[in-house]
Amino acid sequence: MLILNNTNPHPPTFLLTGIPGLRAAQVWISIPFCLLYVIALSGNSMILLVILREQSLHEPMYYFLSMLSVTDLSLSLCTLSTTLGVLWFEAREINLNACIAQMFFLHGFTFMESGVLLAMAFDRFVAICDPLRYTTILTNARIAQIGIIVLIRNVAVMLPVVLFVKRLSFCSSLVLSHSYCYHVDLIQLSCTDNRINSILGLFALFSTTGFDCPCILLSYVLIIRSVLSIASSDERQKAFNTCISHISAVAIFYIPLISLSLVHRYGHSAPAFVHTIMANVFLLIPPVLNPIIYSVKTKQIRKAIIKVLNQKQSQL
């Protein structure tokens, strides 16, 4: 059996996978995927543009929303070239270094999205439970510190994962099961002991999303308790309405993540193309839906977008 490792002057080349069993229809399947990428890139770019241009949106809530949009943009760009390359041109080959780089950014931005959602939950907690100190707690400097902490955390948990993948040796079977490089997928192709890699992967998962999700739930328990203590029903409804967009963003991030994990664990009888399509859709759901949700549910964002579009039309 041929063993390939990183000391070899020719590092191993992996083969990405499109849609198993539907190879003849891949070009047609790529059309909705392409449309989803266009919506994700244009929607998040629009959110960033209006927050940058509108002075009225220079507030903590919208700064965190801009972080979410940057993360969603980056997450979409991570897989765009390989996914559409495989579906359109059968460009399946990817070398180990490129694969590891994609894996680092893909998982890193996924963990970053979880961290930004936690920061946004903290923003809603302070705004509802301690509104008088909202501007003094969430200053521009503190928001920047939160963003930097989220970034440093992701780099810190992903660097060991990447470094230990570089130490692995791979056998002659180098076919990945997705159209992008996924950590679990990659280490399963190793001929050497990958237990440390599995432990590091689980540690990265539990120290990011595994920590963030309970903290988000706790923040909403405290928010609900605070809102229910408000005497006026109108004020209670107004307070809940400010959280709807964020609750939706949390749901569309964690529900597909949990569903995909359950399908991988228990859905062995499902066709291979079901796993592949779900894996690709999972990555695109948050970047596609987040800008739509915030545009529809947040009046200030909706007004700012309409204003920008009207200005563009008047310039034509």
Short mmCIF file of C-alpha atoms in Angstrom, two decimals:
data_model
loop_
_atom_site.label_atom_id
_atom_site.label_comp_id
_atom_site.label_asym_id
_atom_site.label_seq_id
_atom_site.Cartn_x
_atom_site.Cartn_y
_atom_site.Cartn_z
CA MET A 1 0.00 0.00 0.00
CA LEU A 2 1.35 3.42 -0.92
CA ILE A 3 1.92 5.69 2.08
CA LEU A 4 2.11 9.45 1.52
CA ASN A 5 3.27 11.93 4.14
CA ASN A 6 4.39 15.53 4.39
CA THR A 7 8.09 14.72 4.20
CA ASN A 8 7.51 13.60 0.63
CA PRO A 9 8.59 16.27 -1.91
CA HIS A 10 5.25 15.66 -3.62
CA PRO A 11 2.54 16.07 -0.97
CA PRO A 12 -0.61 13.98 -1.47
CA THR A 13 -3.40 15.20 -3.73
CA PHE A 14 -6.99 14.56 -2.65
CA LEU A 15 -10.10 14.15 -4.77
CA LEU A 16 -13.17 16.15 -3.80
CA THR A 17 -16.64 14.68 -4.35
CA GLY A 18 -19.61 16.35 -6.00
CA ILE A 19 -23.04 14.72 -5.65
CA PRO A 20 -22.62 10.90 -5.41
CA GLY A 21 -24.86 9.01 -7.79
CA LEU A 22 -25.98 12.19 -9.55
CA ARG A 23 -22.85 13.00 -11.54
CA ALA A 24 -24.74 13.50 -14.81
CA ALA A 25 -27.05 16.03 -13.19
CA GLN A 26 -24.33 17.98 -11.34
CA VAL A 27 -24.40 20.94 -13.75
CA TRP A 28 -28.14 21.38 -13.16
CA ILE A 29 -27.77 20.88 -9.40
CA SER A 30 -25.11 23.58 -9.42
CA ILE A 31 -27.66 26.23 -10.53
CA PRO A 32 -29.48 26.46 -7.15
CA PHE A 33 -26.12 26.30 -5.35
CA CYS A 34 -24.82 29.16 -7.49
CA LEU A 35 -27.98 31.15 -6.75
CA LEU A 36 -27.54 30.57 -3.02
CA TYR A 37 -23.93 31.80 -3.19
CA VAL A 38 -25.05 34.95 -5.07
CA ILE A 39 -27.74 35.65 -2.45
CA ALA A 40 -25.29 35.08 0.41
CA LEU A 41 -22.56 37.31 -1.03
CA SER A 42 -24.86 40.13 -2.19
CA GLY A 43 -27.06 40.06 0.94
CA ASN A 44 -24.20 40.23 3.43
CA SER A 45 -22.37 42.83 1.34
CA MET A 46 -25.52 44.98 1.39
CA ILE A 47 -25.80 44.69 5.18
CA LEU A 48 -22.16 45.77 5.57
CA LEU A 49 -22.64 48.66 3.13
CA VAL A 50 -25.68 50.13 4.88
CA ILE A 51 -24.10 49.80 8.35
CA LEU A 52 -20.96 51.51 7.07
CA ARG A 53 -22.82 54.35 5.32
CA GLU A 54 -25.66 55.08 7.75
CA GLN A 55 -24.58 57.02 10.85
CA SER A 56 -27.79 55.99 12.64
CA LEU A 57 -26.66 52.35 12.52
CA HIS A 58 -23.38 53.01 14.31
CA GLU A 59 -24.63 51.29 17.47
CA PRO A 60 -23.50 48.12 19.33
CA MET A 61 -26.29 45.92 17.92
CA TYR A 62 -25.37 46.78 14.33
CA TYR A 63 -21.63 46.52 14.94
CA PHE A 64 -22.22 42.91 16.03
CA LEU A 65 -24.46 42.40 12.99
CA SER A 66 -21.62 43.62 10.76
CA MET A 67 -19.31 41.04 12.42
CA LEU A 68 -21.91 38.37 11.62
CA SER A 69 -22.07 39.52 7.98
CA VAL A 70 -18.26 39.47 7.63
CA THR A 71 -18.20 35.94 9.06
CA ASP A 72 -20.99 34.79 6.71
CA LEU A 73 -19.21 36.32 3.72
CA SER A 74 -15.97 34.59 4.65
CA LEU A 75 -17.73 31.27 5.25
CA SER A 76 -19.33 31.45 1.79
CA LEU A 77 -16.05 32.31 0.08
CA CYS A 78 -14.27 29.40 1.82
CA THR A 79 -16.16 26.78 -0.17
CA LEU A 80 -17.27 28.73 -3.26
CA SER A 81 -14.30 27.87 -5.51
CA THR A 82 -14.10 24.15 -4.71
CA THR A 83 -17.86 23.47 -4.65
CA LEU A 84 -18.63 25.20 -7.95
CA GLY A 85 -15.36 23.94 -9.45
CA VAL A 86 -16.37 20.34 -8.75
CA LEU A 87 -19.97 20.80 -9.93
CA TRP A 88 -19.15 22.80 -13.08
CA PHE A 89 -15.74 21.65 -14.27
CA GLU A 90 -15.08 18.35 -12.45
CA ALA A 91 -12.08 20.11 -10.88
CA ARG A 92 -11.75 17.58 -8.09
CA GLU A 93 -8.05 17.67 -7.24
CA ILE A 94 -6.78 19.60 -4.21
CA ASN A 95 -3.33 19.24 -2.64
CA LEU A 96 -2.82 18.70 1.08
CA ASN A 97 -1.68 22.24 1.92
CA ALA A 98 -4.64 23.83 0.14
CA CYS A 99 -6.95 21.32 1.80
CA ILE A 100 -5.60 22.12 5.28
CA ALA A 101 -5.88 25.86 4.61
CA GLN A 102 -9.52 25.49 3.53
CA MET A 103 -10.24 23.32 6.55
CA PHE A 104 -8.68 25.92 8.89
CA PHE A 105 -10.77 28.79 7.53
CA LEU A 106 -13.94 26.73 7.13
CA HIS A 107 -13.99 25.49 10.72
CA GLY A 108 -12.54 28.76 12.02
CA PHE A 109 -15.30 30.90 10.54
CA THR A 110 -17.95 28.39 11.67
CA PHE A 111 -16.67 28.68 15.24
CA MET A 112 -16.43 32.46 14.80
CA GLU A 113 -20.11 32.63 13.82
CA SER A 114 -20.97 30.81 17.04
CA GLY A 115 -18.88 33.32 19.02
CA VAL A 116 -20.49 36.31 17.30
CA LEU A 117 -23.97 34.90 18.05
CA LEU A 118 -22.95 34.67 21.72
CA ALA A 119 -21.76 38.29 21.63
CA MET A 120 -25.09 39.32 20.09
CA ALA A 121 -26.94 37.43 22.85
CA PHE A 122 -24.91 39.41 25.41
CA ASP A 123 -25.87 42.61 23.57
CA ARG A 124 -29.60 41.71 23.82
CA PHE A 125 -29.17 40.72 27.49
CA VAL A 126 -27.63 44.07 28.42
CA ALA A 127 -30.14 46.05 26.30
CA ILE A 128 -33.14 44.41 28.01
CA CYS A 129 -31.91 43.59 31.52
CA ASP A 130 -29.75 46.67 32.16
CA PRO A 131 -30.81 49.31 29.58
CA LEU A 132 -29.56 52.31 31.60
CA ARG A 133 -25.97 51.05 31.45
CA TYR A 134 -26.17 49.75 27.87
CA THR A 135 -24.00 52.45 26.28
CA THR A 136 -21.48 52.44 29.14
CA ILE A 137 -21.06 48.65 29.09
CA LEU A 138 -20.95 48.19 25.30
CA THR A 139 -18.56 50.94 24.30
CA ASN A 140 -16.81 50.87 20.92
CA ALA A 141 -13.58 49.77 22.62
CA ARG A 142 -15.32 46.89 24.40
CA ILE A 143 -17.05 45.76 21.19
CA ALA A 144 -13.66 45.71 19.45
CA GLN A 145 -12.22 43.70 22.37
CA ILE A 146 -15.04 41.15 22.09
CA GLY A 147 -14.38 40.79 18.36
CA ILE A 148 -10.65 40.29 18.95
CA ILE A 149 -11.29 37.72 21.71
CA VAL A 150 -13.57 35.72 19.40
CA LEU A 151 -10.90 35.80 16.68
CA ILE A 152 -8.05 34.81 19.01
CA ARG A 153 -10.11 31.97 20.49
CA ASN A 154 -10.77 30.50 17.05
CA VAL A 155 -7.13 30.72 15.97
CA ALA A 156 -6.03 29.19 19.29
CA VAL A 157 -8.32 26.15 18.99
CA MET A 158 -7.72 25.62 15.25
CA LEU A 159 -3.90 25.88 15.17
CA PRO A 160 -3.29 22.59 17.06
CA VAL A 161 -5.88 20.88 14.84
CA VAL A 162 -4.05 22.03 11.70
CA LEU A 163 -0.56 21.24 13.02
CA PHE A 164 -1.50 17.67 13.95
CA VAL A 165 -3.15 17.08 10.57
CA LYS A 166 0.19 18.07 8.98
CA ARG A 167 1.82 15.16 10.88
CA LEU A 168 -0.49 12.51 9.43
CA SER A 169 0.43 10.08 6.67
CA PHE A 170 -2.14 9.12 4.06
CA CYS A 171 -2.81 5.95 2.13
CA SER A 172 -3.46 5.61 -1.58
CA SER A 173 -7.23 6.07 -1.10
CA LEU A 174 -7.51 9.88 -1.07
CA VAL A 175 -11.16 10.48 -2.02
CA LEU A 176 -12.94 12.97 0.26
CA SER A 177 -16.70 12.70 0.71
CA HIS A 178 -17.48 16.41 0.29
CA SER A 179 -16.78 19.19 -2.21
CA TYR A 180 -14.62 20.88 0.43
CA CYS A 181 -12.09 19.79 3.06
CA TYR A 182 -13.69 18.77 6.35
CA HIS A 183 -11.59 17.79 9.37
CA VAL A 184 -13.32 14.48 10.21
CA ASP A 185 -13.38 13.56 6.53
CA LEU A 186 -9.65 14.26 6.13
CA ILE A 187 -8.33 12.42 9.20
CA GLN A 188 -10.37 9.29 8.35
CA LEU A 189 -8.15 8.86 5.27
CA SER A 190 -5.03 8.66 7.42
CA CYS A 191 -3.02 5.44 7.65
CA THR A 192 -1.53 6.50 10.99
CA ASP A 193 -3.10 6.77 14.44
CA ASN A 194 -5.51 9.73 14.37
CA ARG A 195 -6.83 9.54 17.94
CA ILE A 196 -5.07 12.76 18.94
CA ASN A 197 -6.62 14.48 15.92
CA SER A 198 -10.08 13.28 16.93
CA ILE A 199 -9.56 14.51 20.50
CA LEU A 200 -8.34 17.91 19.28
CA GLY A 201 -11.31 18.18 16.91
CA LEU A 202 -13.76 17.41 19.72
CA PHE A 203 -11.98 19.86 22.04
CA ALA A 204 -12.23 22.59 19.38
CA LEU A 205 -15.94 21.86 18.94
CA PHE A 206 -16.83 21.77 22.64
CA SER A 207 -14.68 24.80 23.55
CA THR A 208 -16.45 26.93 20.95
CA THR A 209 -20.00 25.92 19.94
CA GLY A 210 -20.28 23.60 22.94
CA PHE A 211 -19.58 26.55 25.24
CA ASP A 212 -21.46 29.21 23.28
CA CYS A 213 -24.79 27.40 22.89
CA PRO A 214 -25.48 26.93 26.67
CA CYS A 215 -24.40 30.54 27.30
CA ILE A 216 -26.87 31.78 24.65
CA LEU A 217 -29.64 29.68 26.22
CA LEU A 218 -28.76 31.05 29.67
CA SER A 219 -28.87 34.63 28.39
CA TYR A 220 -32.37 34.07 27.00
CA VAL A 221 -33.56 32.49 30.25
CA LEU A 222 -32.45 35.69 32.01
CA ILE A 223 -33.97 37.87 29.26
CA ILE A 224 -37.34 36.07 29.47
CA ARG A 225 -37.36 36.38 33.25
CA SER A 226 -36.62 40.09 32.97
CA VAL A 227 -39.24 40.67 30.24
CA LEU A 228 -41.97 38.81 32.15
CA SER A 229 -41.43 41.13 35.11
CA ILE A 230 -42.44 44.13 32.94
CA ALA A 231 -45.98 45.21 33.82
CA SER A 232 -47.04 46.59 30.42
CA SER A 233 -47.90 43.96 27.78
CA ASP A 234 -46.92 46.41 25.01
CA GLU A 235 -43.49 46.89 26.53
CA ARG A 236 -43.08 43.11 26.90
CA GLN A 237 -43.93 42.59 23.23
CA LYS A 238 -41.57 45.40 22.18
CA ALA A 239 -38.75 43.83 24.21
CA PHE A 240 -39.35 40.37 22.68
CA ASN A 241 -39.49 41.84 19.17
CA THR A 242 -35.94 43.17 19.51
CA CYS A 243 -34.77 39.55 20.02
CA ILE A 244 -36.65 37.83 17.17
CA SER A 245 -33.94 38.39 14.55
CA HIS A 246 -31.20 37.09 16.82
CA ILE A 247 -33.23 34.06 17.92
CA SER A 248 -33.82 33.25 14.24
CA ALA A 249 -30.08 33.58 13.49
CA VAL A 250 -29.25 31.24 16.38
CA ALA A 251 -31.85 28.71 15.17
CA ILE A 252 -30.65 28.65 11.56
CA PHE A 253 -27.06 28.14 12.75
CA TYR A 254 -27.51 25.45 15.42
CA ILE A 255 -30.46 23.44 14.05
CA PRO A 256 -28.73 22.48 10.73
CA LEU A 257 -25.50 21.79 12.69
CA ILE A 258 -27.28 19.40 15.06
CA SER A 259 -29.33 17.85 12.23
CA LEU A 260 -26.21 17.18 10.17
CA SER A 261 -24.50 15.53 13.16
CA LEU A 262 -27.53 13.28 13.71
CA VAL A 263 -27.68 12.31 10.02
CA HIS A 264 -23.97 11.41 10.01
CA ARG A 265 -24.38 9.34 13.19
CA TYR A 266 -27.72 7.62 12.63
CA GLY A 267 -28.55 8.05 8.94
CA HIS A 268 -26.30 5.32 7.54
CA SER A 269 -29.17 3.91 5.48
CA ALA A 270 -29.72 7.26 3.73
CA PRO A 271 -28.26 7.60 0.18
CA ALA A 272 -24.79 9.18 -0.02
CA PHE A 273 -26.10 12.18 -1.98
CA VAL A 274 -28.40 13.08 0.96
CA HIS A 275 -25.37 13.47 3.26
CA THR A 276 -23.48 15.52 0.67
CA ILE A 277 -26.35 17.88 -0.17
CA MET A 278 -27.10 18.42 3.54
CA ALA A 279 -23.43 19.17 4.23
CA ASN A 280 -23.35 21.81 1.48
CA VAL A 281 -26.72 23.31 2.38
CA PHE A 282 -25.76 23.53 6.07
CA LEU A 283 -22.87 25.85 5.19
CA LEU A 284 -25.10 28.07 3.05
CA ILE A 285 -28.22 28.37 5.22
CA PRO A 286 -26.87 30.96 7.72
CA PRO A 287 -25.14 33.21 5.12
CA VAL A 288 -28.25 33.15 2.90
CA LEU A 289 -30.93 33.62 5.56
CA ASN A 290 -29.25 35.98 8.04
CA PRO A 291 -29.32 39.10 5.81
CA ILE A 292 -32.89 38.28 4.74
CA ILE A 293 -34.06 37.91 8.36
CA TYR A 294 -32.39 41.12 9.53
CA SER A 295 -33.66 43.03 6.48
CA VAL A 296 -37.25 41.90 7.05
CA LYS A 297 -37.39 41.97 10.85
CA THR A 298 -35.23 45.02 11.62
CA LYS A 299 -36.94 48.25 10.59
CA GLN A 300 -33.77 50.35 10.74
CA ILE A 301 -31.89 47.97 8.41
CA ARG A 302 -34.84 47.79 6.03
CA LYS A 303 -35.09 51.60 5.84
CA ALA A 304 -31.35 51.95 5.31
CA ILE A 305 -31.37 49.41 2.45
CA ILE A 306 -34.29 51.18 0.75
CA LYS A 307 -32.47 54.51 1.15
CA VAL A 308 -29.27 53.13 -0.42
CA LEU A 309 -31.19 51.56 -3.32
CA ASN A 310 -33.07 54.81 -3.96
CA GLN A 311 -29.78 56.72 -4.02
CA LYS A 312 -28.37 54.23 -6.54
CA GLN A 313 -31.44 54.63 -8.76
CA SER A 314 -31.25 58.43 -8.66
CA GLN A 315 -27.60 58.28 -9.76
CA LEU A 316 -28.46 56.21 -12.85
#
